[in-house]
PDB file of C-alpha atoms in Angstrom:
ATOM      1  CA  UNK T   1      20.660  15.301  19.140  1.00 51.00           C
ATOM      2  CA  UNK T   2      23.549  13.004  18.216  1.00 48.00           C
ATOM      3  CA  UNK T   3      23.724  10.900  14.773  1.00 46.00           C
ATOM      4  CA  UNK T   4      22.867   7.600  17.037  1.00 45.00           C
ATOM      5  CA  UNK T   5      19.599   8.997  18.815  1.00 49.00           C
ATOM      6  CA  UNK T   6      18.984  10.270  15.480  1.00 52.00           C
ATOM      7  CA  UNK T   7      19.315   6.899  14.039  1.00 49.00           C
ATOM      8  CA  UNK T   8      17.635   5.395  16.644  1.00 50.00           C
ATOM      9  CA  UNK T   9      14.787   7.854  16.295  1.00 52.00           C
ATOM     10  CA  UNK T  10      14.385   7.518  12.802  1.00 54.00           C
ATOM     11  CA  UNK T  11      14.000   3.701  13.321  1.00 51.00           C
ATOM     12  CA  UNK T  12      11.064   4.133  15.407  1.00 52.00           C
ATOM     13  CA  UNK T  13       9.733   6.571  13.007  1.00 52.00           C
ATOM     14  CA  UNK T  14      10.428   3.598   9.987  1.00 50.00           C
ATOM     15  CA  UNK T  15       8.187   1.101  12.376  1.00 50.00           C
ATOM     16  CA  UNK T  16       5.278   3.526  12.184  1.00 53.00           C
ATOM     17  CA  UNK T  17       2.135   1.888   9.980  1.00 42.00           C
ATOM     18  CA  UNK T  18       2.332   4.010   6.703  1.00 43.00           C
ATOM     19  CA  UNK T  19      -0.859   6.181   5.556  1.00 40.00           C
ATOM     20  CA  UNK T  20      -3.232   3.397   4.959  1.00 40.00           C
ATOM     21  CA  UNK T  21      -2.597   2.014   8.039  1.00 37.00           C
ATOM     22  CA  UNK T  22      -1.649  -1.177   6.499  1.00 36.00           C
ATOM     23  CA  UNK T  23       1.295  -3.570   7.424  1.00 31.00           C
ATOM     24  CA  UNK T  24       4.637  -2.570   5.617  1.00 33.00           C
ATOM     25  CA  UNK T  25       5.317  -4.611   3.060  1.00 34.00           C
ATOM     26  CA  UNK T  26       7.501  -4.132  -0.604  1.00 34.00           C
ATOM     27  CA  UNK T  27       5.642  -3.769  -3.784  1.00 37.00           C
ATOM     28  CA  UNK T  28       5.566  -6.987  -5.995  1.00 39.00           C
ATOM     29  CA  UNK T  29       6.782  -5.757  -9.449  1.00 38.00           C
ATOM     30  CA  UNK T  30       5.235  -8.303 -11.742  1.00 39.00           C
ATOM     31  CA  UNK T  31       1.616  -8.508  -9.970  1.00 39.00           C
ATOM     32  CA  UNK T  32       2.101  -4.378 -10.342  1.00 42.00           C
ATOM     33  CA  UNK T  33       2.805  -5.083 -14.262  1.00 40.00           C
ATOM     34  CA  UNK T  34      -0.242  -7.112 -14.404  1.00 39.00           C
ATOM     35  CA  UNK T  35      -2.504  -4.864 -12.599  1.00 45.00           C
ATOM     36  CA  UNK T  36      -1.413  -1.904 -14.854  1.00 43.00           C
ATOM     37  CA  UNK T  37      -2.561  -4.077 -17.830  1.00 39.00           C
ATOM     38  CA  UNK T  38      -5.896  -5.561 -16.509  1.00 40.00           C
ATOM     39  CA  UNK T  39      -7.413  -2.422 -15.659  1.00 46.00           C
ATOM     40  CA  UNK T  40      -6.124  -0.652 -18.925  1.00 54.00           C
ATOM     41  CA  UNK T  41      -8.557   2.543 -18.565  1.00 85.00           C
ATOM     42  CA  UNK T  42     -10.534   1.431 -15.492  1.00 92.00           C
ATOM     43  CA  UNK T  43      -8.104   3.959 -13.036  1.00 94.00           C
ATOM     44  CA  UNK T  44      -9.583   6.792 -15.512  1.00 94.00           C
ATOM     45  CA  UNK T  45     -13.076   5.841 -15.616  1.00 95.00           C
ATOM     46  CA  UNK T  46     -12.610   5.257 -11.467  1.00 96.00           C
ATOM     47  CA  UNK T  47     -10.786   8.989 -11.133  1.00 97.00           C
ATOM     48  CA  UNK T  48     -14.368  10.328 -12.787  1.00 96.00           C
ATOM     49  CA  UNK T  49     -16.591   8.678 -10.325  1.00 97.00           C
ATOM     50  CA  UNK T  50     -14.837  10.044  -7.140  1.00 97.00           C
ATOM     51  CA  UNK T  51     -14.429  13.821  -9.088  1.00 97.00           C
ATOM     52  CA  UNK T  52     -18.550  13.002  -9.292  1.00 98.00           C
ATOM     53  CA  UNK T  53     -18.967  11.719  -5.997  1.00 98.00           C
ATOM     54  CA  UNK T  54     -16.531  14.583  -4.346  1.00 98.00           C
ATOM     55  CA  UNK T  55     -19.034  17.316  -6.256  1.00 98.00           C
ATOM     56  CA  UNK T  56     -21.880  15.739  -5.339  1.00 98.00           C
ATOM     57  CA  UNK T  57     -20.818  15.550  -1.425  1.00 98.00           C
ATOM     58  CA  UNK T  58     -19.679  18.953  -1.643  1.00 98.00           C
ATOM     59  CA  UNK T  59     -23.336  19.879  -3.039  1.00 98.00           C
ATOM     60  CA  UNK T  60     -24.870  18.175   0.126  1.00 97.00           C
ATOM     61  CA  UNK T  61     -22.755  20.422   2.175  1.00 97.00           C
ATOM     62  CA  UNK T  62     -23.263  23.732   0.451  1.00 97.00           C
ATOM     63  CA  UNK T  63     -19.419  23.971  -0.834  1.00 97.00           C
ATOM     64  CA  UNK T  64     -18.014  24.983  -3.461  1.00 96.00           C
ATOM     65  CA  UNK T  65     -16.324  21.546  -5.431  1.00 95.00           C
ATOM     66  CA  UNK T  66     -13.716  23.481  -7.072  1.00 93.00           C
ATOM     67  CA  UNK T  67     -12.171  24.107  -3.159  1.00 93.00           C
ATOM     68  CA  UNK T  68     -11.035  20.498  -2.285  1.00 98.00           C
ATOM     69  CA  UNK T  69      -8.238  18.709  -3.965  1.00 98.00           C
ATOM     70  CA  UNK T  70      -8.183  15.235  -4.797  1.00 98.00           C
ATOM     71  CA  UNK T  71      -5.162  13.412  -4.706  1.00 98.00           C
ATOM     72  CA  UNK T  72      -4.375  10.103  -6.360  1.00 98.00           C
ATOM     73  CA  UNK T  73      -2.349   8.308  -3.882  1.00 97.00           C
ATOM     74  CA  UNK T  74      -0.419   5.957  -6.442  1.00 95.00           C
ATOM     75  CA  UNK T  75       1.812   3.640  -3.987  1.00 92.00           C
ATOM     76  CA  UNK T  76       2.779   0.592  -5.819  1.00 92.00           C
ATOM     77  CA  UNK T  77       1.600   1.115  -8.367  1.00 95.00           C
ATOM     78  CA  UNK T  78       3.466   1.859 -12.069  1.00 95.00           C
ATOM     79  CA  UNK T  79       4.521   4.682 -13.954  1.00 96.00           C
ATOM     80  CA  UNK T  80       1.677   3.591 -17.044  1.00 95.00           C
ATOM     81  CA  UNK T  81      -1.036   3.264 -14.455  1.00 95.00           C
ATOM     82  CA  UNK T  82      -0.198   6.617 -12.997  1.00 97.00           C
ATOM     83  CA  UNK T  83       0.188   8.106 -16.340  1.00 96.00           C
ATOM     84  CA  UNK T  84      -3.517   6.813 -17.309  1.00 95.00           C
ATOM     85  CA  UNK T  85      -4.999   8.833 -14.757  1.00 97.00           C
ATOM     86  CA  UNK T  86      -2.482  11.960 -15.843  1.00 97.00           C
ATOM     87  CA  UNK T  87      -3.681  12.363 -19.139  1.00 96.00           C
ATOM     88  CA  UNK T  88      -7.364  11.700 -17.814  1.00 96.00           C
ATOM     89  CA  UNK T  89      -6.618  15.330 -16.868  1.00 96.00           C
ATOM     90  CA  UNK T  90      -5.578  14.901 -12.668  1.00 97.00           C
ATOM     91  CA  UNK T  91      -2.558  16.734 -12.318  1.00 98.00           C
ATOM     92  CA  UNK T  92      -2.366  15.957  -8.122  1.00 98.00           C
ATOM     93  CA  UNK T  93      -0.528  12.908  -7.136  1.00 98.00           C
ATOM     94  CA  UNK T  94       0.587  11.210  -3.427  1.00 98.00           C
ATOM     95  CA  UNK T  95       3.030   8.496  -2.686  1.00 98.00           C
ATOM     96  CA  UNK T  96       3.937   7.104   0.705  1.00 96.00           C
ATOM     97  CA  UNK T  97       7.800   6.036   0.443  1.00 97.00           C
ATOM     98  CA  UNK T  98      10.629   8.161  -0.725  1.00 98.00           C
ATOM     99  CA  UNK T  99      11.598   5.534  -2.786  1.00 97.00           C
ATOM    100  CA  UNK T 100       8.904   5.788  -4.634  1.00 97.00           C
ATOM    101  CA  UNK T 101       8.139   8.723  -5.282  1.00 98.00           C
ATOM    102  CA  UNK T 102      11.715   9.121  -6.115  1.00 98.00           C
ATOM    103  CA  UNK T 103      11.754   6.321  -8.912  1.00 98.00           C
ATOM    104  CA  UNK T 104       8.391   7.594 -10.024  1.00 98.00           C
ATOM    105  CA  UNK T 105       8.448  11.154 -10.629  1.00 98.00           C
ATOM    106  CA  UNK T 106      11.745  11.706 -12.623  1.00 98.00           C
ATOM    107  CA  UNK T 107       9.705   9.267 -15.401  1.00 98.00           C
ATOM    108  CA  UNK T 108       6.221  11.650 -15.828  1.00 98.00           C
ATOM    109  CA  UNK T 109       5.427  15.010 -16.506  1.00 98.00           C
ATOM    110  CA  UNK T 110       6.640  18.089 -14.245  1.00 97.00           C
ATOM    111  CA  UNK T 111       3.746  19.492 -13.887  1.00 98.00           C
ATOM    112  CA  UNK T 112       2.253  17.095 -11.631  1.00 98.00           C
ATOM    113  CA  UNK T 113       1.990  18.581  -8.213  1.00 98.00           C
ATOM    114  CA  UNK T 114       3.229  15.786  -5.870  1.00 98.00           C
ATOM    115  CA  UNK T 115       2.632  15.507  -2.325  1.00 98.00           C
ATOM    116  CA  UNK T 116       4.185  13.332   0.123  1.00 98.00           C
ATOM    117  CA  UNK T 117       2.148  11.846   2.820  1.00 97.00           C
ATOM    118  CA  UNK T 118       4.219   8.611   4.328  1.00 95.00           C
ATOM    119  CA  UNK T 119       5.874   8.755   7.531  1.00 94.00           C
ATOM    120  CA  UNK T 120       9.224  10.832   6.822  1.00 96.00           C
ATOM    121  CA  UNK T 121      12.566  10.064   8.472  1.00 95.00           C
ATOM    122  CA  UNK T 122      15.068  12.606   8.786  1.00 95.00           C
ATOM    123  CA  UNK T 123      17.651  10.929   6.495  1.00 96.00           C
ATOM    124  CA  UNK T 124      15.357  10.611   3.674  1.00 97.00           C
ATOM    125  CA  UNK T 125      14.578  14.202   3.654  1.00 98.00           C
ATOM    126  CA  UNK T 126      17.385  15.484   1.191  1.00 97.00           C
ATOM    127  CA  UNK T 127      16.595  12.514  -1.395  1.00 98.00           C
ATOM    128  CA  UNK T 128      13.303  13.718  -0.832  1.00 98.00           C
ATOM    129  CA  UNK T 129      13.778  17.068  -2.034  1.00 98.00           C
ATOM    130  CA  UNK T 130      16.670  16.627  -4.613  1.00 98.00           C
ATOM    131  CA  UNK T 131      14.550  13.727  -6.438  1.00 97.00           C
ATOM    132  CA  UNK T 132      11.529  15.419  -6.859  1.00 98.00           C
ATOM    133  CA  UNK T 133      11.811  19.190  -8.136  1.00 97.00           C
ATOM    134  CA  UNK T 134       7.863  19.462  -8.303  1.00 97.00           C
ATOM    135  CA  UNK T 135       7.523  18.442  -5.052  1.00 98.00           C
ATOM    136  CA  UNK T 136       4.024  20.416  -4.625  1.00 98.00           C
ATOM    137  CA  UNK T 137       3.502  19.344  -0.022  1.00 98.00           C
ATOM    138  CA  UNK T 138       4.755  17.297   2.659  1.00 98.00           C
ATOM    139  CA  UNK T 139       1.652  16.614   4.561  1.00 98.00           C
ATOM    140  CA  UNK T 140       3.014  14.479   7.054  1.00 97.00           C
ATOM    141  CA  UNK T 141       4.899  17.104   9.829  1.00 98.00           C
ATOM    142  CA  UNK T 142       4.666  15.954  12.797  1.00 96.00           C
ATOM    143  CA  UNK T 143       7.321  17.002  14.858  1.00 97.00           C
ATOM    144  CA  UNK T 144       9.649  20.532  15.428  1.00 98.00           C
ATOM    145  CA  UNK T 145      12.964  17.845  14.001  1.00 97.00           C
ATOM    146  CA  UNK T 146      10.913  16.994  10.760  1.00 98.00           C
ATOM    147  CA  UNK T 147      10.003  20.739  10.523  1.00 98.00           C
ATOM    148  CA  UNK T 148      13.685  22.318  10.909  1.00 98.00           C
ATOM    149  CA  UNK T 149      15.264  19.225   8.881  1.00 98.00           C
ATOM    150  CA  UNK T 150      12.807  20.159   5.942  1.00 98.00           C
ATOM    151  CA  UNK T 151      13.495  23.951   6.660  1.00 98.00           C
ATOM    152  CA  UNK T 152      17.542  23.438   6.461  1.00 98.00           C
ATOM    153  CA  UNK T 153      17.601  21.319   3.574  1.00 98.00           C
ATOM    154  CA  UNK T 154      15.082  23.571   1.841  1.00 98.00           C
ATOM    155  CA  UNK T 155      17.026  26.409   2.363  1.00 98.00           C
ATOM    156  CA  UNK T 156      19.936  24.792   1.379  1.00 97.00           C
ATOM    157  CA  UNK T 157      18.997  23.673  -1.895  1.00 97.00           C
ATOM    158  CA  UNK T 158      17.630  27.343  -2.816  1.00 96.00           C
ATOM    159  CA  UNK T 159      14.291  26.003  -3.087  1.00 96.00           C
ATOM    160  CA  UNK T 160      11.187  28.162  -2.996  1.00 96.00           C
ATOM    161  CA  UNK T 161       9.392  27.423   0.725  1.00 97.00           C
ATOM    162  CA  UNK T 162       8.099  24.089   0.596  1.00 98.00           C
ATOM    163  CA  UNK T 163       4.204  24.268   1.522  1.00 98.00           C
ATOM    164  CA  UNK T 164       3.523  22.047   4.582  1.00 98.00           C
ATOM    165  CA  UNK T 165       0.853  20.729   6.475  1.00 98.00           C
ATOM    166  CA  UNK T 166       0.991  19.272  10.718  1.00 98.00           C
ATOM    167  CA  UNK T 167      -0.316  16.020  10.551  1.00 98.00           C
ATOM    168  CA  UNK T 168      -2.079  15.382  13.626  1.00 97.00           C
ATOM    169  CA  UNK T 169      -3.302  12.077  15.376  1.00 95.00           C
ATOM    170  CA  UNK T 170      -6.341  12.385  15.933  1.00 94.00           C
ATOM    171  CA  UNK T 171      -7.424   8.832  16.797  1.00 88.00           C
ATOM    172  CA  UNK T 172      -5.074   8.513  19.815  1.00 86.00           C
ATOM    173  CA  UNK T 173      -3.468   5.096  18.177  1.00 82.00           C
ATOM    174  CA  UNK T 174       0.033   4.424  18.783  1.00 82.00           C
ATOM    175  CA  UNK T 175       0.752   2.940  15.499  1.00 78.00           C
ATOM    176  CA  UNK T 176      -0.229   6.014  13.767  1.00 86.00           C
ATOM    177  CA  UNK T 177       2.141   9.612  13.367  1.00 89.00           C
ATOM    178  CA  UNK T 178       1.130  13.053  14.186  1.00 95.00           C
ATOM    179  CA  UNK T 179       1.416  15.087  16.896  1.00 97.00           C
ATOM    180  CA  UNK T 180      -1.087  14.766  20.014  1.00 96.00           C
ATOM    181  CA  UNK T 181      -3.487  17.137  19.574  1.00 97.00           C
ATOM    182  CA  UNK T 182      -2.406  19.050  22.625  1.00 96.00           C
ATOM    183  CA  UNK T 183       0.477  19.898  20.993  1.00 97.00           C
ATOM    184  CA  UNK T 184      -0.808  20.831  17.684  1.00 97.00           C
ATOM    185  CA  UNK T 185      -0.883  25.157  18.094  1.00 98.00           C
ATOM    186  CA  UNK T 186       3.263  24.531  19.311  1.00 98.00           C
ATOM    187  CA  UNK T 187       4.240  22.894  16.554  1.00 98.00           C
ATOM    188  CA  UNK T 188       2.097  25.055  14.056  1.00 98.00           C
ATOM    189  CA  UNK T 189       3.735  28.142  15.605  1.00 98.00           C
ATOM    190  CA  UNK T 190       7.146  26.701  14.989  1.00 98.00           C
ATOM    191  CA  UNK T 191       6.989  25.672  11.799  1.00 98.00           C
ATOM    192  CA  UNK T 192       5.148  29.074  11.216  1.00 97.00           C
ATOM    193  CA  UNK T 193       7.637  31.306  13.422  1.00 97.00           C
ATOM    194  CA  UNK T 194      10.801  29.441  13.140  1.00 98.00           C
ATOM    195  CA  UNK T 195      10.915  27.775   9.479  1.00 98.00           C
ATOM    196  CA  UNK T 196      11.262  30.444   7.152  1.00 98.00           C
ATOM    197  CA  UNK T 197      11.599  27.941   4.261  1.00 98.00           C
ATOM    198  CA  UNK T 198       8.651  26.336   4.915  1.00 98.00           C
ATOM    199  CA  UNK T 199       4.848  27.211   3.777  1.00 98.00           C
ATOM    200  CA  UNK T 200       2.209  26.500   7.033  1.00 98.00           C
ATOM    201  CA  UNK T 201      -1.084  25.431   4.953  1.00 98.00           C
ATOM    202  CA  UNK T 202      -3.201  23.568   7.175  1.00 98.00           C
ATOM    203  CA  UNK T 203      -3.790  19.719   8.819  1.00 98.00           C
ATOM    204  CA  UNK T 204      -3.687  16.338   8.403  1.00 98.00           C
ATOM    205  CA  UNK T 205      -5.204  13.195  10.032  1.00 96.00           C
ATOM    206  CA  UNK T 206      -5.452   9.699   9.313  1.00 90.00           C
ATOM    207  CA  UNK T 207      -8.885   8.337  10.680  1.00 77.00           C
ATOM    208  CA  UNK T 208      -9.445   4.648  12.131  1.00 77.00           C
ATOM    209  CA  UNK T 209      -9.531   2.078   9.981  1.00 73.00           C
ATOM    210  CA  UNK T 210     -12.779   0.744  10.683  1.00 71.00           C
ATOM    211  CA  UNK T 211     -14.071   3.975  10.721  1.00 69.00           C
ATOM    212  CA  UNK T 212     -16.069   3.645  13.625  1.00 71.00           C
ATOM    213  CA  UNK T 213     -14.727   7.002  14.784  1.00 77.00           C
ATOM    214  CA  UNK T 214     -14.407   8.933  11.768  1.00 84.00           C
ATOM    215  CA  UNK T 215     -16.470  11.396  12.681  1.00 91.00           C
ATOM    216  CA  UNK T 216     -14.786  12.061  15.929  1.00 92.00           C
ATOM    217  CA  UNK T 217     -11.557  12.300  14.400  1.00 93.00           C
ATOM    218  CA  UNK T 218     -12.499  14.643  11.312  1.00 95.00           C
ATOM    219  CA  UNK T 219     -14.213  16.943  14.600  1.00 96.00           C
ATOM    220  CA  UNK T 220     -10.957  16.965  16.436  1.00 96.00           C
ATOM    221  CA  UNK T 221      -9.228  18.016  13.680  1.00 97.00           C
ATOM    222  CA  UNK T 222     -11.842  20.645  12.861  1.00 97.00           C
ATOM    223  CA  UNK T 223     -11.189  21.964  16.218  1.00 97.00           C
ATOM    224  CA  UNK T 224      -7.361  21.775  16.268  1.00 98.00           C
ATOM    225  CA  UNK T 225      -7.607  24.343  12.944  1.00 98.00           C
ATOM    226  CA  UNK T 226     -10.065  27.077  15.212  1.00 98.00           C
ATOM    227  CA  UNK T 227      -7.331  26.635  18.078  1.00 98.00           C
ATOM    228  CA  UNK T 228      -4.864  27.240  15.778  1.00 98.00           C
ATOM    229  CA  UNK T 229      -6.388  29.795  13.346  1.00 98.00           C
ATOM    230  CA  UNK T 230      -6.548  31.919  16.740  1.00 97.00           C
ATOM    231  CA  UNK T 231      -3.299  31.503  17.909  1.00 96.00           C
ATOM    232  CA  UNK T 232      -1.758  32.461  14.966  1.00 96.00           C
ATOM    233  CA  UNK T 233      -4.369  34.979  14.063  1.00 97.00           C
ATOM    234  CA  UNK T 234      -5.274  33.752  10.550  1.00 97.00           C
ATOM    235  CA  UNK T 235      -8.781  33.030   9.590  1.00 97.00           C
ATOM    236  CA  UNK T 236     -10.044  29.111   9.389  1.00 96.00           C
ATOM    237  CA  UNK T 237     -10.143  29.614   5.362  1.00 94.00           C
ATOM    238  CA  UNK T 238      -6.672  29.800   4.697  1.00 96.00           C
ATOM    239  CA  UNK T 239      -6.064  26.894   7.065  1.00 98.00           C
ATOM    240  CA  UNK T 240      -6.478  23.537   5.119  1.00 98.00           C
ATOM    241  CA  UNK T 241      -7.788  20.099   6.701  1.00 98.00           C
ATOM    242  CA  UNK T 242      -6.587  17.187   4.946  1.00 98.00           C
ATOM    243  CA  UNK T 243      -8.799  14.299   5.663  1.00 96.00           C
ATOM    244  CA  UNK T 244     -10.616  11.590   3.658  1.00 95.00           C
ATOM    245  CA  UNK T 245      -9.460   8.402   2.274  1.00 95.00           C
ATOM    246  CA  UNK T 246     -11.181   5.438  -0.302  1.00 93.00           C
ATOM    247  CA  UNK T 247     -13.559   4.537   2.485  1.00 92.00           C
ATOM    248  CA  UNK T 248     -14.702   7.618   3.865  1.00 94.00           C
ATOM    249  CA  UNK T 249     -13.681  10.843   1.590  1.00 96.00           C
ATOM    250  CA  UNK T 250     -17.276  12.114   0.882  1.00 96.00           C
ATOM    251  CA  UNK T 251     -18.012  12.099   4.523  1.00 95.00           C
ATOM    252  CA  UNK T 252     -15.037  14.024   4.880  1.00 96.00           C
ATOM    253  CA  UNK T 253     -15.916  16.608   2.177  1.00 97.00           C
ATOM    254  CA  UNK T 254     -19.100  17.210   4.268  1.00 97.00           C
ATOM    255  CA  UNK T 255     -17.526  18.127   7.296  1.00 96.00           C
ATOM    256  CA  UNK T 256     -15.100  20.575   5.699  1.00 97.00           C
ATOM    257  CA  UNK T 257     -11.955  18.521   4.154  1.00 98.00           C
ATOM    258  CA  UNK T 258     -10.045  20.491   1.765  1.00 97.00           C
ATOM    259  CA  UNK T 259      -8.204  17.537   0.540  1.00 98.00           C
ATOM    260  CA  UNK T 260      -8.960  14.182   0.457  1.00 98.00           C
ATOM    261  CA  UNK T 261      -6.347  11.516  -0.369  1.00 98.00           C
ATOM    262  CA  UNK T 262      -7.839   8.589  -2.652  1.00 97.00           C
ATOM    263  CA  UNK T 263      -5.970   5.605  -3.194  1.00 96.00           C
ATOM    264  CA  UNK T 264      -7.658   1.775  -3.816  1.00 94.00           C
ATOM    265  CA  UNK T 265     -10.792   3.603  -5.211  1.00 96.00           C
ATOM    266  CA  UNK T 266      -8.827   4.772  -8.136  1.00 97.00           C
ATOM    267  CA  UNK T 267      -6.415   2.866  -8.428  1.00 95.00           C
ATOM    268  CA  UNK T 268      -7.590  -0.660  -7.577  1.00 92.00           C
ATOM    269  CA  UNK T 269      -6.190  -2.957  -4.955  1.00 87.00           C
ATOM    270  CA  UNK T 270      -2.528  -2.569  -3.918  1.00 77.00           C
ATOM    271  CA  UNK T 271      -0.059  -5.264  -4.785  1.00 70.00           C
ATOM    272  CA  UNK T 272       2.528  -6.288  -2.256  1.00 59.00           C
ATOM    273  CA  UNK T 273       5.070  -8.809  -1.421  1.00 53.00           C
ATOM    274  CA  UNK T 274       5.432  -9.789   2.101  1.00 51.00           C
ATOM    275  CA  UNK T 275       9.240  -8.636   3.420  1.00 46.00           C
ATOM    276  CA  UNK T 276      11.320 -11.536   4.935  1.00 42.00           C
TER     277      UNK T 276
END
């Protein structure tokens, strides 16, 4: 592929809708200011309630809590707000945008475990990688050029393998990443046979917005992870599902996430400003 179709490609990439499925827009940095100081120890006291509410779902299943990994997804919001909820004791932390996550993380501890879940070009890989050491997962793989551009640059920078998970799209929607998930078990086995500088751990989906088919989608994932658990011969344990977000994480956790991704709930509302 040439640098204009790759240009080209990551444009169309850039147009996807982001993780919450909500239209693109650039964070507003003085309504972010004055969210950080309005809810002065609410993100804390929220980051508590879903740690309850994830046990207690887990409970209702027969799991063991200590198994799924909740991650504050912190897009938009500031350093002091993501800080609160650091020395409340959460140590796993998501952003959406490279830029982001690259202004953010130089600024708190390194022992935050950071995963990256947005929609990842190509040309924002290296940034990626260079501006966050403790990059912990990219979650959001979703095709073989992702895969080997992640692998190279990995590789390059003498990294240890960066742990990875296929995001797949579960909910057939055109506005949302992942691969179809027909072609899930290829693009497992090539990040698994062909990227020695990447880590395979598991799936990802993003469910419907209104929910409606939530349980549909968490079921197709379920059964992308036996297809793929067999084709690889590894056993369903060691293959993660990341699903679960604000609005429907403990149904999630029921049906066997490992890893739910909770943003609003802790956090509060996002703040944006509309792009011109």
């Amino acid at each position: 592929m040439n640098d204009l179709e790759d240009e080209e490609e990551d444009n169309k990439r850039e147009n996807k809708n982001q993780i919450s499925g909500d239209e693109e827009l650039e964070p507003q940095a003085g309504t972010m200011a004055a969210s950080a100081a309005a809810t002065d120890g609410v993100a804390a006291a929220a980051l508590r309630s879903v740690v309850q509410r994830v046990q207690q779902a887990a409970d209702r299943a027969g799991r063991a809590p200590d198994r799924i990994r909740i991650v504050a997804v912190s897009k938009t919001k500031p350093v002091s707000l993501i800080r609160q909820v650091y020395e409340a004791g959460h140590r796993f932390f998501g952003e959406n945008y490279v830029q982001e996550i690259v202004e953010k993380a130089p600024q708190l501890p390194e022992d935050i475990e950071w995963h990256f879940i947005g929609n990842l070009q190509s040309n924002k890989v290296k940034p990626l990688l260079a501006g966050v050491p403790n990059l912990a997962m990219v979650e959001s793989v979703d095709d073989k050029k992702i895969a080997d551009r992640l692998d190279r640059m990995v590789g390059t920078m003498g990294r240890k393998p960066l742990k990875v998970l296929v995001q797949v799209n579960t909910s057939g929607e055109e506005s949302k990443s992942g691969v179809e998930p027909s072609g899930c078990v290829e693009l497992v086995k090539h990040v698994s046979q062909e990227c020695p500088n990447l880590e395979f751990c598991g799936l990802m989906t993003i469910g419907m917005l209104d929910y409606t088919s939530t349980p549909e989608n968490f079921k197709t994932l379920a059964n992308c992870r036996s297809e793929v658990c067999r084709s690889i011969g590894i056993p369903e344990e060691q293959c993660e599902l990341s699903m679960g977000m604000s609005g429907d994480f403990e149904l999630a956790v029921e049906m066997g996430s490992n890893n739910v991704r909770i943003g609003s709930t802790i956090f509060g509302p996002r703040e944006y400003l509309k792009k011109n």
